[in-house]
CSV table of C-alpha atoms in Angstrom, one decimal:
chain,number,residue,atom,x,y,z
C,12,MET,CA,46.8,-6.6,-4.7
C,13,PHE,CA,46.3,-3.0,-3.8
C,14,THR,CA,48.8,-0.1,-3.7
C,15,ASN,CA,49.0,2.6,-1.1
C,16,GLN,CA,47.4,4.9,-3.7
C,17,ASP,CA,44.6,2.4,-4.1
C,18,PHE,CA,43.9,2.4,-0.3
C,19,ILE,CA,43.8,6.2,-0.3
C,20,ALA,CA,41.3,6.2,-3.2
C,21,ILE,CA,39.2,3.5,-1.5
C,22,GLU,CA,39.1,5.4,1.7
C,23,GLN,CA,38.2,8.6,0.0
C,24,HIS,CA,35.4,6.8,-1.7
C,25,GLY,CA,34.1,5.7,1.7
C,26,ILE,CA,34.5,2.0,1.3
C,27,HIS,CA,35.5,0.4,4.6
C,28,GLN,CA,38.3,-2.1,4.9
C,29,GLU,CA,35.9,-4.7,6.2
C,30,ALA,CA,33.7,-4.3,3.1
C,31,LEU,CA,36.8,-4.4,0.9
C,32,GLN,CA,37.9,-7.7,2.4
C,33,ARG,CA,34.5,-9.2,1.8
C,34,GLN,CA,34.7,-8.2,-1.8
C,35,VAL,CA,38.2,-9.7,-2.3
C,36,SER,CA,37.0,-12.9,-0.6
C,37,VAL,CA,33.8,-13.3,-2.6
C,38,VAL,CA,35.4,-12.7,-6.0
C,39,SER,CA,37.9,-15.5,-5.4
C,40,GLN,CA,35.4,-17.9,-3.8
C,41,PRO,CA,31.9,-16.9,-4.7
C,42,GLN,CA,29.3,-18.7,-2.5
C,43,GLN,CA,26.1,-20.3,-3.9
C,44,VAL,CA,22.9,-20.9,-2.1
C,45,GLU,CA,22.0,-24.6,-1.5
C,46,LEU,CA,18.3,-25.1,-2.2
C,47,LEU,CA,16.6,-27.5,0.1
C,48,ARG,CA,13.1,-27.6,-1.6
C,49,PRO,CA,10.7,-25.2,-3.2
C,50,VAL,CA,8.1,-23.4,-1.2
C,51,THR,CA,4.6,-24.9,-1.5
C,52,LYS,CA,1.2,-24.3,0.0
C,53,ASN,CA,1.3,-25.0,3.8
C,54,ASP,CA,5.1,-25.5,3.5
C,55,GLY,CA,6.2,-22.0,3.6
C,56,LEU,CA,3.4,-20.4,1.6
C,57,LEU,CA,0.1,-18.9,2.9
C,58,VAL,CA,-2.8,-19.2,0.5
C,59,LEU,CA,-5.6,-17.0,1.9
C,60,THR,CA,-9.4,-17.8,1.5
C,61,LYS,CA,-11.7,-15.2,0.0
C,62,GLU,CA,-13.2,-14.7,3.5
C,63,GLU,CA,-9.7,-14.0,5.0
C,64,ILE,CA,-8.9,-11.5,2.2
C,65,VAL,CA,-12.2,-9.6,2.9
C,66,GLU,CA,-11.6,-9.6,6.6
C,67,LYS,CA,-7.9,-8.5,6.4
C,68,GLU,CA,-8.7,-5.7,4.0
C,69,LYS,CA,-11.4,-4.3,6.3
C,70,LYS,CA,-9.2,-4.7,9.4
C,71,TYR,CA,-6.3,-2.8,7.8
C,72,SER,CA,-8.2,0.6,7.9
C,73,GLN,CA,-8.4,0.3,11.7
C,74,GLN,CA,-4.9,-1.0,12.2
C,75,ILE,CA,-3.3,1.8,10.2
C,76,ASP,CA,-4.8,4.6,12.3
C,77,SER,CA,-2.0,4.7,14.8
C,78,LYS,CA,0.8,3.7,12.5
C,79,CYS,CA,3.4,5.6,10.4
C,80,VAL,CA,3.5,4.0,7.0
C,81,VAL,CA,5.9,4.7,4.2
C,82,LYS,CA,6.1,3.5,0.6
C,83,PHE,CA,9.7,2.7,-0.3
C,84,VAL,CA,10.4,2.7,-4.1
C,85,PRO,CA,13.8,1.9,-5.6
C,86,ALA,CA,13.8,4.4,-8.5
C,87,SER,CA,17.4,5.0,-9.4
C,88,GLY,CA,17.5,3.0,-12.6
C,89,ALA,CA,17.9,4.8,-15.9
C,90,ALA,CA,15.5,3.8,-18.7
C,91,SER,CA,18.3,2.9,-21.1
C,92,ARG,CA,17.9,-0.9,-20.7
C,93,MET,CA,14.2,-0.6,-21.8
C,94,PHE,CA,15.4,0.5,-25.3
C,95,LYS,CA,18.2,-2.1,-26.0
C,96,ASP,CA,16.5,-3.4,-29.2
C,97,LEU,CA,15.9,0.2,-30.4
C,98,PHE,CA,19.5,1.0,-30.0
C,99,ASN,CA,20.5,-2.1,-31.9
C,100,PHE,CA,18.2,-0.9,-34.7
C,101,LEU,CA,19.7,2.6,-34.6
C,102,ASN,CA,23.3,1.4,-34.6
C,103,ASN,CA,23.1,-1.8,-36.6
C,104,ASN,CA,19.9,-1.6,-38.5
C,105,ASP,CA,18.7,-4.7,-36.7
C,106,LEU,CA,15.0,-4.9,-37.4
C,107,SER,CA,14.0,-7.5,-34.8
C,108,ASP,CA,10.5,-8.6,-34.0
C,109,SER,CA,10.4,-6.4,-30.9
C,110,VAL,CA,11.3,-3.4,-33.0
C,111,LYS,CA,8.7,-4.2,-35.6
C,112,GLU,CA,6.1,-4.4,-32.8
C,113,VAL,CA,7.1,-0.9,-31.6
C,114,ILE,CA,6.8,0.4,-35.1
C,115,GLU,CA,3.4,-1.1,-35.7
C,116,ASN,CA,2.1,0.4,-32.5
C,117,LEU,CA,3.9,3.7,-32.3
C,118,THR,CA,0.7,5.8,-32.0
C,119,GLN,CA,-0.5,3.8,-29.0
C,120,PHE,CA,2.3,4.7,-26.7
C,121,ALA,CA,1.5,7.3,-24.0
C,122,PHE,CA,4.6,9.3,-25.1
C,123,PHE,CA,3.5,9.5,-28.8
C,124,GLU,CA,1.8,12.9,-28.7
C,125,LYS,CA,4.7,14.6,-26.9
C,126,LEU,CA,7.1,13.0,-29.4
C,127,ALA,CA,5.1,14.2,-32.3
C,128,GLU,CA,5.1,17.7,-30.8
C,129,ILE,CA,8.8,17.9,-30.3
C,130,MET,CA,9.5,16.6,-33.8
C,131,LYS,CA,7.0,19.2,-35.2
C,132,ALA,CA,9.0,21.9,-33.4
C,133,ASN,CA,12.0,20.6,-35.4
C,134,HIS,CA,10.0,20.8,-38.6
C,135,LEU,CA,9.4,17.1,-38.9
C,136,ASP,CA,6.0,15.4,-39.4
C,137,ILE,CA,6.0,12.1,-37.5
C,138,PHE,CA,3.1,10.7,-39.6
C,139,GLN,CA,5.0,11.4,-42.8
C,140,LEU,CA,8.1,9.8,-41.4
C,141,ILE,CA,6.1,6.7,-40.5
C,142,GLU,CA,4.6,6.6,-44.0
C,143,ASN,CA,8.1,6.9,-45.5
C,144,LYS,CA,9.5,4.2,-43.0
C,145,GLN,CA,12.0,6.6,-41.6
C,146,TYR,CA,12.0,4.9,-38.2
C,147,GLN,CA,15.5,5.7,-37.3
C,148,THR,CA,14.8,9.4,-37.3
C,149,ILE,CA,11.8,8.8,-35.0
C,150,PHE,CA,13.7,6.6,-32.6
C,151,SER,CA,16.6,9.1,-32.4
C,152,PHE,CA,14.1,11.8,-31.3
C,153,LEU,CA,12.6,9.4,-28.8
C,154,LEU,CA,16.0,8.4,-27.2
C,155,GLU,CA,18.4,11.3,-27.7
C,156,SER,CA,18.7,14.7,-26.2
C,157,LYS,CA,17.5,16.5,-29.3
C,158,GLY,CA,14.1,14.9,-28.5
C,159,LEU,CA,12.5,13.3,-25.5
C,160,ASN,CA,15.9,12.0,-24.3
C,161,TYR,CA,14.3,8.9,-22.9
C,162,ALA,CA,17.5,6.9,-22.9
C,163,SER,CA,19.0,9.2,-20.3
C,164,LEU,CA,15.9,9.8,-18.1
C,165,PRO,CA,15.0,7.8,-15.0
C,166,LYS,CA,12.4,5.1,-15.8
C,167,ALA,CA,10.2,6.7,-13.1
C,168,LEU,CA,9.7,9.8,-15.3
C,169,LEU,CA,8.8,8.1,-18.6
C,170,ALA,CA,5.2,8.4,-19.9
C,171,PHE,CA,3.7,5.0,-19.1
C,172,HIS,CA,-0.1,5.4,-19.4
C,173,ARG,CA,-2.7,7.5,-21.1
C,174,TYR,CA,-6.1,8.4,-19.6
C,175,ASN,CA,-7.8,10.4,-22.3
C,176,GLU,CA,-6.1,13.7,-22.1
C,177,GLN,CA,-4.0,12.8,-19.0
C,178,ILE,CA,-0.6,11.2,-19.4
C,179,ARG,CA,0.9,9.5,-16.3
C,180,THR,CA,4.4,8.4,-15.6
C,181,ALA,CA,5.4,5.5,-13.3
C,182,PHE,CA,6.1,8.1,-10.6
C,183,ASP,CA,2.5,9.3,-10.9
C,184,GLU,CA,1.1,5.8,-10.6
C,185,HIS,CA,3.0,5.3,-7.4
C,186,LEU,CA,1.4,8.5,-6.0
C,187,ILE,CA,-2.1,7.1,-7.0
C,188,GLU,CA,-1.3,3.8,-5.3
C,189,ALA,CA,0.0,5.4,-2.1
C,190,ALA,CA,-3.1,7.5,-1.7
C,191,ALA,CA,-5.1,4.3,-1.7
C,192,TYR,CA,-3.3,2.3,0.9
C,193,ALA,CA,-0.4,4.3,2.5
C,194,CYS,CA,-2.4,7.1,4.3
C,195,GLY,CA,-2.6,7.2,8.1
C,196,LYS,CA,-5.2,9.1,10.1
C,197,ASP,CA,-3.5,12.4,9.3
C,198,ASN,CA,-4.4,11.8,5.6
C,199,VAL,CA,-0.8,12.1,4.6
C,200,ALA,CA,0.8,9.5,2.3
C,201,HIS,CA,4.5,9.2,2.8
C,202,LEU,CA,6.7,8.1,-0.1
C,203,HIS,CA,10.4,7.6,-0.2
C,204,PHE,CA,12.2,7.2,-3.6
C,205,THR,CA,15.8,6.1,-4.0
C,206,ILE,CA,17.2,8.0,-7.0
C,207,SER,CA,20.5,8.8,-8.7
C,208,PRO,CA,22.1,12.1,-7.9
C,209,GLU,CA,22.2,13.1,-11.5
C,210,HIS,CA,18.4,12.9,-11.6
C,211,ALA,CA,17.7,14.8,-8.4
C,212,THR,CA,16.9,18.1,-10.1
C,213,LEU,CA,14.5,16.4,-12.6
C,214,PHE,CA,12.6,14.8,-9.7
C,215,GLN,CA,12.4,18.0,-7.7
C,216,GLN,CA,11.2,19.9,-10.7
C,217,TYR,CA,8.6,17.2,-11.5
C,218,ILE,CA,7.2,17.3,-8.0
C,219,LYS,CA,6.8,21.0,-8.1
C,220,GLU,CA,4.8,20.6,-11.3
C,221,LYS,CA,2.6,17.6,-10.2
C,222,GLN,CA,2.2,17.4,-6.5
C,223,ALA,CA,-0.5,20.0,-6.0
C,224,PHE,CA,-2.5,18.5,-8.9
C,225,TYR,CA,-2.5,15.0,-7.4
C,226,GLU,CA,-3.2,16.2,-3.9
C,227,SER,CA,-6.2,18.0,-5.2
C,228,LEU,CA,-7.3,15.1,-7.3
C,229,LEU,CA,-7.0,12.5,-4.6
C,230,GLN,CA,-7.7,14.7,-1.5
C,231,VAL,CA,-4.6,13.7,0.3
C,232,LYS,CA,-1.3,15.3,1.3
C,233,PHE,CA,2.0,13.8,0.0
C,234,GLU,CA,5.2,13.7,2.0
C,235,ILE,CA,7.8,12.8,-0.6
C,236,SER,CA,11.5,12.2,0.2
C,237,PHE,CA,14.5,11.1,-1.7
C,238,SER,CA,17.8,9.5,-1.0
C,239,PHE,CA,20.8,8.4,-3.0
C,240,GLN,CA,22.7,5.1,-2.9
C,241,ASP,CA,25.5,5.5,-0.4
C,242,SER,CA,28.9,5.5,-2.2
C,243,SER,CA,30.4,3.5,0.7
C,244,THR,CA,28.3,0.5,-0.7
C,245,ASP,CA,30.1,0.7,-4.1
C,246,THR,CA,32.3,-2.3,-5.0
C,247,ILE,CA,35.7,-2.8,-6.7
C,248,ALA,CA,35.7,-4.4,-10.1
C,249,PHE,CA,38.1,-7.4,-10.7
C,250,ASP,CA,39.6,-9.0,-13.8
C,251,PHE,CA,39.4,-12.7,-14.5
C,252,GLU,CA,42.6,-13.4,-12.6
C,253,ASN,CA,40.8,-12.0,-9.5
C,254,GLN,CA,43.1,-8.9,-9.5
C,255,PRO,CA,41.7,-5.4,-9.3
C,256,PHE,CA,40.4,-4.2,-12.7
C,257,ARG,CA,42.1,-1.0,-13.7
C,258,THR,CA,41.7,1.7,-16.3
C,259,ASP,CA,44.4,2.3,-18.9
C,260,ASP,CA,46.0,4.9,-16.5
C,261,GLY,CA,46.1,2.4,-13.6
C,262,HIS,CA,43.1,3.6,-11.6
C,263,LEU,CA,40.7,1.2,-9.9
C,264,VAL,CA,37.3,0.8,-11.4
C,265,VAL,CA,34.6,1.3,-8.7
C,266,ARG,CA,31.0,0.4,-9.5
C,267,PRO,CA,27.6,0.9,-7.8
C,268,GLY,CA,26.9,-2.1,-5.5
C,269,GLY,CA,23.4,-3.0,-6.8
C,270,HIS,CA,19.9,-2.7,-5.1
C,271,GLY,CA,21.2,-4.5,-2.0
C,272,SER,CA,23.0,-1.3,-1.2
C,273,LEU,CA,19.6,0.2,-0.5
C,274,ILE,CA,19.3,-1.6,2.8
C,275,LYS,CA,21.2,1.5,4.2
C,276,ASN,CA,18.5,3.7,2.8
C,277,LEU,CA,15.7,1.6,4.3
C,278,ASN,CA,17.6,1.9,7.6
C,279,THR,CA,17.1,5.6,7.7
C,280,LEU,CA,13.3,5.5,7.6
C,281,ASN,CA,11.6,6.3,10.9
C,282,ALA,CA,8.3,4.5,10.3
C,283,ASP,CA,6.4,1.5,11.7
C,284,ILE,CA,6.0,-0.3,8.4
C,285,ALA,CA,7.2,0.1,4.8
C,286,PHE,CA,5.8,-1.1,1.5
C,287,ILE,CA,8.5,-2.0,-1.0
C,288,LYS,CA,7.7,-2.1,-4.7
C,289,ASN,CA,9.8,-1.6,-7.8
C,290,ILE,CA,9.3,1.6,-9.8
C,291,ASP,CA,8.1,-0.1,-13.0
C,292,ASN,CA,5.5,-2.4,-11.4
C,293,VAL,CA,2.4,-0.3,-11.9
C,294,THR,CA,-0.8,-0.7,-13.9
C,295,LEU,CA,-3.8,1.2,-15.2
C,296,ASP,CA,-6.5,2.5,-12.7
C,297,GLU,CA,-9.1,-0.1,-13.8
C,298,LEU,CA,-6.7,-2.9,-13.0
C,299,LYS,CA,-5.5,-1.5,-9.6
C,300,THR,CA,-8.2,-3.1,-7.5
C,301,ASP,CA,-6.2,-6.3,-6.8
C,302,THR,CA,-3.0,-4.4,-6.1
C,303,ILE,CA,-4.7,-2.1,-3.6
C,304,THR,CA,-6.6,-5.0,-1.9
C,305,TYR,CA,-3.6,-7.2,-1.5
C,306,LYS,CA,-1.3,-4.4,-0.3
C,307,LYS,CA,-3.8,-3.9,2.5
C,308,VAL,CA,-4.1,-7.6,3.1
C,309,LEU,CA,-0.3,-8.1,3.3
C,310,ALA,CA,0.0,-5.1,5.6
C,311,SER,CA,-2.8,-6.4,7.9
C,312,LEU,CA,-1.1,-9.7,8.1
C,313,LEU,CA,2.2,-8.0,9.0
C,314,LEU,CA,0.5,-5.9,11.7
C,315,ASP,CA,-1.2,-9.1,13.1
C,316,TYR,CA,2.1,-11.0,13.3
C,317,GLN,CA,3.9,-7.9,14.7
C,318,GLN,CA,1.4,-7.4,17.5
C,319,GLN,CA,1.6,-11.1,18.4
C,320,THR,CA,5.4,-11.0,18.5
C,321,PHE,CA,5.4,-7.8,20.5
C,322,ASP,CA,3.1,-9.4,23.1
C,323,VAL,CA,5.2,-12.5,23.4
C,324,LEU,CA,8.5,-10.6,23.5
C,325,SER,CA,7.3,-8.3,26.3
C,326,HIS,CA,6.3,-11.4,28.4
C,327,LEU,CA,9.6,-13.1,27.6
C,328,ARG,CA,11.5,-10.0,28.6
C,329,ASP,CA,9.6,-9.7,31.9
C,330,GLY,CA,9.7,-13.5,32.6
C,331,LEU,CA,5.9,-13.5,33.1
C,332,HIS,CA,4.2,-17.0,33.1
C,333,LEU,CA,7.4,-18.3,31.5
C,334,GLU,CA,6.3,-21.8,30.5
C,335,GLU,CA,3.0,-20.6,29.1
C,336,THR,CA,4.8,-17.8,27.2
C,337,ILE,CA,7.4,-20.2,25.8
C,338,THR,CA,4.6,-22.4,24.5
C,339,LYS,CA,2.9,-19.3,22.9
C,340,ALA,CA,6.2,-18.4,21.3
C,341,GLU,CA,6.7,-21.9,19.9
C,342,LEU,CA,3.2,-21.9,18.4
C,343,LEU,CA,3.7,-18.4,16.9
C,344,LEU,CA,7.0,-19.4,15.3
C,345,GLN,CA,5.3,-22.5,13.9
C,346,ARG,CA,2.6,-20.4,12.3
C,347,MET,CA,5.3,-18.2,10.8
C,348,PHE,CA,7.1,-21.3,9.3
C,349,VAL,CA,10.2,-20.6,11.5
C,350,LYS,CA,12.2,-23.8,12.2
C,351,LEU,CA,13.9,-24.2,15.6
C,352,SER,CA,17.4,-25.5,16.2
C,353,PRO,CA,17.7,-29.3,16.4
C,354,SER,CA,19.3,-28.7,19.8
C,355,TYR,CA,16.3,-26.8,21.1
C,356,PRO,CA,14.5,-29.7,22.9
C,357,ASN,CA,17.6,-30.0,25.1
C,358,PHE,CA,17.7,-26.4,26.2
C,359,SER,CA,16.9,-25.3,29.7
C,360,LEU,CA,13.9,-23.1,30.4
C,361,GLU,CA,16.2,-20.0,30.6
C,362,GLU,CA,18.0,-21.0,27.4
C,363,LYS,CA,14.7,-21.4,25.6
C,364,LYS,CA,13.6,-18.0,26.8
C,365,HIS,CA,16.8,-16.4,25.5
C,366,TYR,CA,16.7,-18.3,22.2
C,367,LEU,CA,13.0,-17.6,21.4
C,368,PHE,CA,13.5,-13.9,22.3
C,369,GLN,CA,16.4,-13.7,19.8
C,370,LEU,CA,14.3,-15.5,17.1
C,371,LEU,CA,11.3,-13.2,17.5
C,372,ASP,CA,13.0,-9.9,18.0
C,373,ARG,CA,13.8,-9.5,14.3
C,374,PRO,CA,12.3,-7.4,11.5
C,375,ILE,CA,9.3,-9.1,9.8
C,376,ARG,CA,8.6,-9.1,6.1
C,377,ILE,CA,5.5,-10.3,4.3
C,378,CYS,CA,6.3,-11.1,0.7
C,379,GLY,CA,3.7,-11.5,-2.0
C,380,VAL,CA,4.6,-14.2,-4.5
C,381,VAL,CA,2.9,-15.0,-7.8
C,382,LYS,CA,2.6,-18.1,-9.9
C,383,GLN,CA,5.6,-18.7,-12.0
C,384,THR,CA,5.2,-17.6,-15.6
C,385,GLY,CA,8.8,-17.9,-16.8
C,386,GLU,CA,10.0,-14.4,-15.7
C,387,PRO,CA,13.7,-14.3,-15.0
C,388,GLY,CA,14.6,-13.6,-11.4
C,389,GLY,CA,14.1,-15.0,-7.9
C,390,GLY,CA,11.7,-17.2,-6.1
C,391,PRO,CA,10.8,-18.5,-2.6
C,392,PHE,CA,12.7,-21.6,-1.4
C,393,TRP,CA,13.7,-23.4,1.7
C,394,VAL,CA,17.4,-23.3,2.3
C,395,THR,CA,19.8,-24.5,5.0
C,396,ASN,CA,21.4,-21.8,7.0
C,397,LYS,CA,25.0,-21.9,8.2
C,398,ASP,CA,23.8,-23.1,11.6
C,399,GLY,CA,22.0,-26.1,10.0
C,400,VAL,CA,18.5,-24.6,10.5
C,401,HIS,CA,16.1,-24.4,7.6
C,402,SER,CA,14.8,-21.0,6.6
C,403,LEU,CA,12.6,-19.3,4.0
C,404,GLN,CA,14.6,-17.2,1.5
C,405,ILE,CA,14.1,-15.4,-1.8
C,406,VAL,CA,16.8,-16.8,-4.0
C,407,GLU,CA,17.9,-15.5,-7.4
C,408,SER,CA,18.7,-18.0,-10.1
C,409,SER,CA,22.2,-16.4,-10.3
C,410,GLU,CA,22.8,-17.5,-6.7
C,411,MET,CA,22.1,-21.2,-7.5
C,412,ASN,CA,24.5,-23.9,-8.8
C,413,LEU,CA,22.2,-25.1,-11.6
C,414,ASN,CA,25.0,-27.3,-12.9
C,415,LYS,CA,24.1,-29.7,-10.1
C,416,ILE,CA,21.3,-32.0,-11.2
C,417,GLN,CA,19.6,-32.0,-7.8
C,418,GLN,CA,19.6,-28.1,-7.6
C,419,GLN,CA,18.3,-27.8,-11.2
C,420,LYS,CA,15.5,-30.2,-10.3
C,421,ILE,CA,14.5,-28.2,-7.2
C,422,PHE,CA,14.6,-25.0,-9.2
C,423,GLU,CA,12.4,-26.5,-11.9
C,424,GLN,CA,9.9,-27.8,-9.3
C,425,SER,CA,9.3,-24.2,-8.1
C,426,ARG,CA,5.9,-22.9,-9.0
C,427,PHE,CA,6.2,-19.3,-7.6
C,428,PHE,CA,8.1,-16.1,-8.3
C,429,ASN,CA,9.0,-13.0,-6.3
C,430,PRO,CA,7.5,-9.9,-7.8
C,431,VAL,CA,9.0,-7.6,-5.1
C,432,ASP,CA,5.8,-7.0,-3.3
C,433,ILE,CA,6.9,-6.7,0.2
C,434,VAL,CA,5.6,-5.2,3.5
C,435,CYS,CA,8.1,-4.7,6.3
C,436,SER,CA,8.1,-4.0,10.0
C,437,LEU,CA,10.8,-1.4,10.9
C,438,LYS,CA,10.8,-1.3,14.7
C,439,HIS,CA,11.6,-3.5,17.7
C,440,PHE,CA,8.8,-4.2,20.2
C,441,ASP,CA,10.2,-1.4,22.4
C,442,GLY,CA,9.6,1.2,19.7
C,443,THR,CA,13.3,1.6,18.6
C,444,CYS,CA,14.3,1.2,15.0
C,445,PHE,CA,16.0,-2.0,13.8
C,446,ASP,CA,19.5,-1.8,12.5
C,447,PHE,CA,19.0,-3.8,9.3
C,448,GLU,CA,22.7,-4.2,8.6
C,449,LYS,CA,22.8,-6.7,11.4
C,450,TYR,CA,20.5,-9.1,9.4
C,451,ILE,CA,22.6,-9.3,6.2
C,452,ASP,CA,24.1,-12.6,5.0
C,453,TYR,CA,27.4,-11.2,3.6
C,454,SER,CA,28.1,-14.5,1.8
C,455,ARG,CA,25.3,-13.8,-0.7
C,456,PHE,CA,27.1,-11.3,-3.0
C,457,PHE,CA,26.4,-11.5,-6.7
C,458,VAL,CA,29.3,-11.8,-9.1
C,459,SER,CA,28.5,-11.1,-12.8
C,460,THR,CA,30.4,-10.4,-16.0
C,461,LYS,CA,30.3,-6.8,-17.4
C,462,SER,CA,32.5,-5.0,-19.8
C,463,LEU,CA,34.3,-1.6,-19.9
C,464,ASN,CA,35.9,-0.3,-23.0
C,465,GLY,CA,35.7,-3.7,-24.7
C,466,LYS,CA,37.3,-5.5,-21.7
C,467,ASN,CA,35.4,-8.0,-19.6
C,468,LEU,CA,35.4,-7.6,-15.8
C,469,LYS,CA,33.9,-9.2,-12.7
C,470,ALA,CA,31.3,-7.0,-11.2
C,471,ILE,CA,30.3,-7.5,-7.6
C,472,GLU,CA,26.9,-6.6,-6.2
C,473,ASN,CA,26.0,-6.5,-2.5
C,474,PRO,CA,23.5,-9.1,-1.2
C,475,GLY,CA,20.2,-8.2,-2.8
C,476,LEU,CA,17.8,-6.0,-1.0
C,477,TRP,CA,15.1,-8.7,-0.8
C,478,ASN,CA,17.7,-11.6,-1.0
C,479,GLY,CA,20.8,-11.7,1.2
C,480,ALA,CA,20.3,-8.3,2.7
C,481,MET,CA,17.1,-9.6,4.3
C,482,SER,CA,18.3,-13.1,4.9
C,483,ASP,CA,17.9,-13.1,8.7
C,484,TRP,CA,14.4,-11.4,8.7
C,485,LEU,CA,11.3,-13.3,9.8
C,486,THR,CA,9.8,-14.1,6.4
C,487,ILE,CA,6.3,-15.1,5.4
C,488,PHE,CA,5.3,-15.8,1.8
C,489,VAL,CA,1.7,-15.1,0.7
C,490,LEU,CA,0.2,-16.0,-2.7
C,491,VAL,CA,-1.0,-12.9,-4.6
C,492,PRO,CA,-2.7,-12.8,-8.0
C,493,LEU,CA,-0.7,-12.2,-11.2
C,494,THR,CA,-2.8,-9.0,-11.7
C,495,THR,CA,-0.6,-7.4,-9.1
C,496,PHE,CA,2.5,-7.9,-11.2
C,497,ALA,CA,2.9,-5.7,-14.3
C,498,PRO,CA,6.6,-4.8,-14.7
C,499,VAL,CA,8.0,-2.7,-17.6
C,500,LYS,CA,11.4,-4.1,-18.5
C,501,THR,CA,11.3,-3.2,-22.2
C,502,ILE,CA,9.4,-0.7,-24.2
C,503,ASN,CA,7.3,-3.5,-25.6
C,504,ASP,CA,5.9,-4.2,-22.2
C,505,LEU,CA,4.0,-0.9,-22.4
C,506,LEU,CA,1.9,-2.6,-25.1
C,507,HIS,CA,0.5,-5.2,-22.7
C,508,LYS,CA,-3.1,-4.9,-21.5
C,509,GLU,CA,-1.9,-3.9,-18.0
C,510,HIS,CA,-0.6,-0.6,-19.5
C,511,LEU,CA,-2.6,0.1,-22.7
C,512,LYS,CA,-6.2,1.1,-23.2
C,513,ARG,CA,-6.8,-0.1,-26.7
C,514,ASN,CA,-9.8,2.2,-27.2
C,515,ASN,CA,-7.8,5.2,-26.1
C,516,VAL,CA,-5.0,5.9,-28.5
C,517,PHE,CA,-3.5,9.0,-30.0
C,518,ALA,CA,-4.6,9.6,-33.6
């Protein structure tokens, strides 16, 4: 399958032989997740009362004082996919409904003023072009390097929102959020963004321009760090005969391994807890209340569970009051919806101690889920692990065998969606950092169809960051309101109420 020259190229790329073997295995025999049942209230899902929400939000401010908190934001994506329909219009004159909506609302976008200015500098009047229906000229200046170059920028640095005279990017909105819930007693908000190497200079320049302004506005200090997706997590492309896909000159095609690769980046953070949230899931200030409240609530829950597990683990380690401690451990795991092995009742006391210790000494994640509204993506389900034990997992639809009637039925019964609203514990009870790569389910690769130079190929993505890469974490799902979920996947999403103040448009 591979030549000696291939192995040299693979080694130079940093891809380990073990990883290569996994990729070869998964492309020939892709695994699918067998759904057991959807998560429901009191069966894998916590639904908090108003009183509990108020109590947790208040408690968080005391809990956070002694903790190091970081906001982890995957932000490597280019914005090009946002503009798919505009490109179809430019290239094929395809005036779809979504393009018409953009045209009818051009002046309402936060980027409009800057677009008008750059076109004016090129001796073009955007209002005259609108009147003459010369939309292709306008969109070319929006997307191409002669104008705003939005098709090549990272999504993080696009103008998302307008506040009177102030324009904010998605990056700015994450700073605003971090100041509200990710500051410790030192009044420093730590943020870590994963970005593409080609965008590093843009981000560094942007921070120089904006950091001091936001620190003054919000009266906090920001510690902002960046990392790149490790090239050793890249994957080999294959053809439809499961042979390595090659360029015309015979070289292997190597592709980025998807957001699951970022588990390595998360592994480098020396913090107690991390908030994980996608770069495009931000909203206007007046709608941030629920987001901020529930971030604090989820984090407070995490710290509660973390403290309880730490207490039990220290007693298990020391063998103190063993029978009583084992009972506490069993009750704690029950509250966390963790199922025990069917063989557990037959274990000796010492075997129970060891087994419970292993179950509890794992990273914890509290995952906010929202009511299903038809968004494509993953949701919370019960699945059966390889050892026959049931566990809570976030499963993508692409991981399921929906050709099976029973699996399709379980999928359709699901009422909840994963908006990537996660708070994680990053350390063992003894204060050392977890090695997250030990908790990956390597059977949960994604295999999708892509194309290169008009030829279809099989693209492999590593187990997703919040899917297979966190498969063996302690997982707790909590219902959060839909107001905390406002993703921007297309340019049209910026016209939704979560992103647009209708009484505040450029004219």
